[in-house]
Structures are given as C-alpha cells and as structure tokens.
Amino acid sequence: MPQLIDGKKISAEIKDELKAKVQRMKEGGVSVCLAVIQVGNDPASSIYVNNKKKACAYIGIESLAYELPEETTQEELVELVEKLNEDKKVNGILVQLPLPAHIDSDAIIRTISPDKDVDGFHPESVGRLCIGADGFVSCTPAGVIQLLKRSGIEIAGKECVVIGRSNIVGKPMSILLLRENGTVTVAHSRTRNLKEVTRRADILVVAIGKPRFINSEYVKENAVVIDVGMHRNAENKLCGDVDFEDVKGRVSAITPVPGGVGPMTIAMLMYNCVRAAEK
Ligand code: GUN
C-alpha cells in the first residue's frame, strides 16, 4: 500500500493548533470573527456553510451568519459587504458561491476588502500571491501544500503537474507549487497527449472535475497523487477525479476521497481568519 495522506488527521492538527492560538489571543484581548453570507438555499451550499460555522465554534471563532433570500439584489448584497468591511469587529468575510445567476459574483468578490478576503478570491489577493507578497491564499490549494509539507513530501526541484486551471484551484495551486520551488506544468482540457504530460509528474495534483478520470496509465511509478475531485457515484458513494483502486499499486503516496483534500479547505479558511485577526 502507498502512504495514505490523511487529510482528516492533518486538518484536525491544524484546527487544534488554531484553537490554542485563538485561546491565547483571547487572553490578550483579541477576538476573531468571521461573517458568512449565503444567498438562497442551495442544499450543497447550506452543508458547506454549516460546516464552516461548526469549525468556527470548535476553534473559538465567532461566526455571524447572513442567510439572505434568493431574490436579494446585487445592490443589497454590495451594501451588506460594504457594511461588514467597515465593521471593526469582523475580521473575515466569506460570500458562499455560487451566487444566484442575477448577481455578478466577480463584482461581489471585488467589493470585499482585501484585508478581510479570507477566501483569497479578490484580484488583489491573487496578484499578491503571484508576486510573492503577503496576502490571503485560496483555501483548497493552500491545504494541498499543507498536506504535502506535513506528510514529509519535498516539493523543491520536483516535477509538479496540475490538471485544471480554475481561478479557485488550478491557477493558485500552480503558483503555490512554484513558490515552493517545484517545476510546474499546468494541464487542461486543451492539453495534447495528457498522459505523456502527467507521466512526467513526481507530484500530480488532479482538479479536473471528472469522476475517476485518472487511472494508472496517467501516473508515473512512485508519484505522489493529490486528488482534489469530489463526486457521488451511482451507488451514492463519494469518489474523486482519480481511480484510487487502479492507481494505488503504482504510487508512493495518495490522498483518499473522502478524507484527503476535502477537510483541508475549511482548516485553511480557519487559518486565514486567524491571520486576518492577527493583522
Ligand atoms: N463554494 C464552494 N467552495 C467554496 C469556497 O471555498 N468558498 C466560497 N466562498 N464558496 C464556495
């Protein structure tokens, strides 16, 4: 069996470290507060938002929940974000995506103050990441870096291939691996000879969005495989973008789904909230 990269255990470690830190901050008179805004009641979003509130409660972060009706207008949402930008008590602002179609998500993200942008989605946060300046980093790719580091996997000098180029995962993931001195290739839907490209990878990060797409033919022997995908199959069981059973005999380390990258996203959101309060 390869090394199983245990996101449940590593995210629990991070949350416990943060809990202790928040306790110390409280003793010094500093509290941490996250505002979470959800528009409409998409069931998947409600689950995510609830998990975020639970993580806040565990760590000792105060969470303010804004559950707004589906009909909320762009102007009303902008007004709320601006009010929260001004509120000294609020350290982080998270607007749960996707927003209803009549709202311009990019405009809302740009309204969030970069100092409170705990999702790391604001163009200023992304720009800071690209030039290596201090700023908030998108939580899922930041979580992948923590998984690698805390599992003792060296990134410097390695061939890293990221499949997927989304603004939330693929692009920031590639920049973070570069920042850790990896040699980085980004593959995507227009990449020719994908198997040839992915078989170069010492570290393969898969964020394609297609269930069990990556089998052992895509993977170099002894590679480290990080699976960012999350799907439900026909039997209602969770699976990733990687065919775990087919790949596991070939790799040196791999993240399971569930219990790999998934739990790290919230842990890194909590990390960003604590940093926002420290600033
Ligand atoms: N929807 C799905 N994932 C996320 C996330 O990480 N942040 C926000 N704001 N919305 C999401």
Coordinates of C-alpha atoms and ligand atoms in Angstrom, one line a residue:
M1 CA 0.0 0.0 0.0
P2 CA 1.2 3.5 -0.7
Q3 CA 1.4 6.2 2.0
L4 CA -2.1 7.4 2.6
I5 CA -2.1 11.2 3.0
D6 CA -4.6 11.7 5.8
G7 CA -6.4 15.0 5.4
K8 CA -8.7 14.2 8.3
K9 CA -5.8 13.9 10.7
I10 CA -3.8 16.8 9.3
S11 CA -6.8 19.2 9.3
A12 CA -7.6 18.2 12.9
E13 CA -4.0 19.0 13.8
I14 CA -4.3 22.4 12.2
K15 CA -7.6 23.2 13.9
D16 CA -6.2 22.2 17.3
E17 CA -3.2 24.5 16.7
L18 CA -5.5 27.3 15.8
K19 CA -7.8 26.6 18.8
A20 CA -4.8 27.0 21.1
K21 CA -3.8 30.2 19.3
V22 CA -7.2 31.7 19.4
Q23 CA -7.3 31.0 23.2
R24 CA -4.0 32.8 23.6
M25 CA -5.3 35.7 21.5
K26 CA -8.5 35.9 23.6
E27 CA -6.3 36.1 26.8
G28 CA -4.6 39.1 25.1
G29 CA -7.9 40.7 24.4
V30 CA -8.1 39.9 20.7
S31 CA -11.1 38.0 19.3
V32 CA -11.7 36.5 15.9
C33 CA -14.9 36.9 13.9
L34 CA -16.0 35.6 10.5
A35 CA -19.1 36.8 8.6
V36 CA -20.6 34.1 6.3
I37 CA -23.1 35.2 3.7
Q38 CA -25.3 32.8 1.9
V39 CA -27.8 33.9 -0.7
G40 CA -30.6 31.4 -1.5
N41 CA -30.8 27.9 -0.1
D42 CA -28.8 25.7 -2.4
P43 CA -28.6 22.5 -0.3
A44 CA -24.9 21.8 -1.0
S45 CA -24.0 25.4 0.0
S46 CA -26.0 25.1 3.2
I47 CA -24.0 22.0 4.1
Y48 CA -20.7 23.8 3.4
V49 CA -21.8 26.9 5.3
N50 CA -22.9 24.8 8.3
N51 CA -19.5 23.0 8.3
K52 CA -17.8 26.4 8.3
K53 CA -19.9 27.6 11.3
K54 CA -19.1 24.3 13.2
A55 CA -15.4 24.7 12.6
C56 CA -15.5 28.3 13.8
A57 CA -17.3 27.2 17.0
Y58 CA -14.7 24.4 17.6
I59 CA -11.8 26.8 17.3
G60 CA -13.4 29.7 19.2
I61 CA -14.0 32.0 16.3
E62 CA -17.3 33.9 16.4
S63 CA -19.3 33.4 13.2
L64 CA -22.0 35.8 12.0
A65 CA -24.4 34.1 9.6
Y66 CA -26.3 36.1 7.0
E67 CA -28.9 33.9 5.3
L68 CA -30.4 36.1 2.6
P69 CA -33.3 35.2 0.3
E70 CA -32.7 34.1 -3.3
E71 CA -34.3 37.5 -4.5
T72 CA -31.6 39.6 -2.8
T73 CA -30.4 42.2 -5.3
Q74 CA -26.8 42.9 -6.3
E75 CA -27.1 46.3 -4.6
E76 CA -28.4 44.9 -1.3
L77 CA -25.5 42.4 -1.3
V78 CA -22.9 45.1 -2.1
E79 CA -24.4 47.2 0.7
L80 CA -24.1 44.3 3.2
V81 CA -20.5 43.6 2.2
E82 CA -19.6 47.3 2.5
K83 CA -21.1 47.4 5.9
L84 CA -19.1 44.4 7.0
N85 CA -15.9 45.9 5.5
E86 CA -16.4 48.9 7.8
D87 CA -17.3 46.8 10.9
K88 CA -14.2 46.7 13.1
K89 CA -15.4 43.5 14.9
V90 CA -15.5 41.5 11.7
N91 CA -12.1 40.1 10.6
G92 CA -13.1 37.9 7.7
I93 CA -15.9 38.0 5.1
L94 CA -17.0 34.9 3.1
V95 CA -19.7 35.0 0.4
Q96 CA -20.6 31.5 -0.4
L97 CA -20.5 30.6 -4.1
P98 CA -22.3 30.0 -6.4
L99 CA -24.5 33.1 -6.1
P100 CA -27.8 33.3 -7.9
A101 CA -27.5 34.0 -11.7
H102 CA -28.8 37.6 -11.4
I103 CA -25.8 38.6 -9.2
D104 CA -22.4 39.3 -10.6
S105 CA -20.1 37.2 -8.4
D106 CA -16.9 38.9 -9.6
A107 CA -18.3 42.3 -8.7
I108 CA -19.2 41.0 -5.2
I109 CA -15.7 39.5 -4.7
R110 CA -14.2 42.8 -5.7
T111 CA -16.3 44.6 -3.1
I112 CA -14.8 42.5 -0.2
S113 CA -11.9 44.4 1.4
P114 CA -8.6 42.5 0.6
D115 CA -7.8 42.7 4.3
K116 CA -10.9 40.6 5.1
D117 CA -10.7 38.4 2.0
V118 CA -10.3 35.0 3.8
D119 CA -11.3 33.0 0.6
G120 CA -8.4 34.6 -1.2
F121 CA -10.6 35.3 -4.3
H122 CA -10.1 39.1 -4.6
P123 CA -7.9 40.1 -7.6
E124 CA -5.6 41.9 -5.1
S125 CA -5.1 38.6 -3.1
V126 CA -4.5 36.7 -6.4
G127 CA -2.0 39.4 -7.5
R128 CA -0.2 39.3 -4.2
L129 CA 0.1 35.5 -4.5
C130 CA 1.6 35.9 -8.0
I131 CA 4.3 38.4 -7.0
G132 CA 5.1 36.6 -3.7
A133 CA 3.7 39.3 -1.5
D134 CA 1.9 38.7 1.8
G135 CA -1.9 38.1 1.3
F136 CA -4.6 35.6 1.6
V137 CA -4.3 32.4 -0.4
S138 CA -7.3 30.4 -1.8
C139 CA -8.0 27.7 0.8
T140 CA -8.0 24.4 -1.2
P141 CA -4.6 24.9 -2.9
A142 CA -3.2 26.2 0.4
G143 CA -4.5 23.0 2.0
V144 CA -2.8 20.8 -0.6
I145 CA 0.6 22.5 0.2
Q146 CA 0.0 21.7 3.9
L147 CA -0.9 18.1 3.1
L148 CA 2.4 17.7 1.3
K149 CA 4.6 19.5 3.9
R150 CA 3.0 17.8 6.9
S151 CA 3.4 14.4 5.2
G152 CA 7.1 15.0 4.7
I153 CA 6.9 15.3 0.9
E154 CA 9.6 17.6 -0.6
I155 CA 8.3 19.9 -3.3
A156 CA 11.6 21.8 -4.3
G157 CA 13.0 20.6 -7.5
K158 CA 10.2 18.1 -8.2
E159 CA 8.2 17.9 -11.5
C160 CA 4.8 19.0 -10.5
V161 CA 1.8 18.7 -12.8
V162 CA -1.5 20.4 -12.0
I163 CA -4.5 19.2 -14.1
G164 CA -7.1 22.0 -14.1
R165 CA -6.8 25.8 -14.5
S166 CA -9.7 27.2 -12.4
N167 CA -9.2 30.5 -10.6
I168 CA -10.0 28.8 -7.3
V169 CA -7.8 25.7 -7.5
G170 CA -5.7 25.1 -10.6
K171 CA -4.1 28.6 -11.1
P172 CA -3.3 29.3 -7.4
M173 CA -2.1 25.7 -7.0
S174 CA 0.4 26.1 -9.8
I175 CA 1.7 29.4 -8.3
L176 CA 2.0 27.9 -4.8
L177 CA 4.0 24.9 -6.1
L178 CA 6.2 27.3 -8.0
R179 CA 6.7 29.3 -4.7
E180 CA 7.8 26.0 -3.1
N181 CA 10.4 25.7 -5.9
G182 CA 8.7 23.0 -7.9
T183 CA 9.0 22.8 -11.7
V184 CA 5.4 23.3 -12.6
T185 CA 3.2 22.3 -15.6
V186 CA -0.5 23.2 -15.9
A187 CA -2.5 20.8 -18.0
H188 CA -6.1 21.4 -19.0
S189 CA -8.9 20.4 -21.4
R190 CA -6.8 21.5 -24.5
T191 CA -3.6 19.8 -23.5
R192 CA -2.3 17.4 -26.1
N193 CA -1.1 14.0 -25.1
L194 CA -2.3 14.4 -21.5
K195 CA -0.9 11.0 -20.4
E196 CA 2.6 12.0 -21.6
V197 CA 2.4 15.2 -19.6
T198 CA 1.0 13.6 -16.4
R199 CA 3.5 10.7 -16.5
R200 CA 6.3 13.3 -16.0
A201 CA 4.9 14.2 -12.6
D202 CA 6.6 13.4 -9.4
I203 CA 3.7 15.3 -7.8
L204 CA 0.4 15.1 -9.7
V205 CA -2.5 17.4 -8.5
V206 CA -5.8 16.5 -10.1
A207 CA -8.6 19.0 -10.3
I208 CA -10.4 18.0 -13.4
G209 CA -14.0 17.6 -12.2
K210 CA -14.5 14.2 -13.8
P211 CA -15.1 11.2 -11.6
R212 CA -12.3 8.6 -11.6
F213 CA -10.8 10.0 -14.8
I214 CA -7.1 9.4 -13.9
N215 CA -6.1 5.8 -13.9
S216 CA -2.7 4.2 -13.6
E217 CA -1.8 4.9 -17.3
Y218 CA -1.6 8.6 -16.4
V219 CA 0.7 8.1 -13.4
K220 CA 4.5 7.7 -13.1
E221 CA 5.7 4.9 -10.8
N222 CA 6.2 6.2 -7.3
A223 CA 4.5 9.5 -8.0
V224 CA 2.6 11.4 -5.3
V225 CA -1.1 11.9 -6.3
I226 CA -3.3 14.6 -4.8
D227 CA -7.0 14.3 -5.7
V228 CA -9.0 17.5 -5.4
G229 CA -12.1 16.0 -7.0
M230 CA -15.3 15.1 -5.1
H231 CA -18.2 13.3 -6.8
R232 CA -21.0 10.9 -5.9
N233 CA -21.1 7.8 -8.0
A234 CA -24.2 5.7 -9.0
E235 CA -24.3 4.0 -5.6
N236 CA -24.2 7.4 -3.8
K237 CA -20.6 6.8 -2.6
L238 CA -18.1 9.6 -2.7
C239 CA -15.2 9.4 -5.2
G240 CA -12.6 11.7 -6.6
D241 CA -11.1 12.5 -10.0
V242 CA -8.6 9.7 -9.6
D243 CA -9.4 6.0 -9.9
F244 CA -7.9 5.2 -6.5
E245 CA -8.1 1.4 -6.7
D246 CA -6.4 1.3 -10.1
V247 CA -3.7 3.8 -9.1
K248 CA -2.8 2.8 -5.6
G249 CA -0.4 0.0 -6.6
R250 CA 1.7 2.4 -8.6
V251 CA 2.1 5.5 -6.4
S252 CA 4.2 6.3 -3.4
A253 CA 1.6 8.4 -1.7
I254 CA -2.0 9.4 -2.4
T255 CA -4.9 11.3 -0.9
P256 CA -8.1 9.3 -0.4
V257 CA -11.6 10.7 -1.2
P258 CA -13.2 11.4 1.2
G259 CA -10.7 12.3 3.9
G260 CA -7.9 13.8 1.7
V261 CA -8.1 17.3 0.4
G262 CA -11.7 18.0 1.4
P263 CA -11.3 18.6 5.1
M264 CA -8.2 20.8 4.5
T265 CA -10.3 23.6 2.8
I266 CA -12.1 24.5 6.0
A267 CA -9.0 24.2 8.1
M268 CA -7.2 26.7 5.8
L269 CA -10.2 29.0 5.9
M270 CA -9.9 29.0 9.7
Y271 CA -6.2 29.7 9.3
N272 CA -6.9 32.7 7.1
C273 CA -9.5 34.0 9.7
V274 CA -7.0 33.8 12.5
R275 CA -4.4 35.6 10.3
A276 CA -6.9 38.3 9.4
A277 CA -7.4 39.0 13.2
E278 CA -3.6 39.0 13.8
K279 CA -3.1 41.6 11.2
Ligands
GUN1 N1 -18.3 27.3 -2.8 C1 -17.7 26.1 -2.9 N2 -16.4 26.2 -2.3 C2 -16.3 27.5 -1.9 C3 -15.3 28.2 -1.2 O1 -14.2 27.7 -0.9 N3 -15.6 29.5 -0.9 C4 -16.8 30.1 -1.2 N4 -16.9 31.3 -0.9 N5 -17.7 29.4 -1.9 C5 -17.5 28.2 -2.2

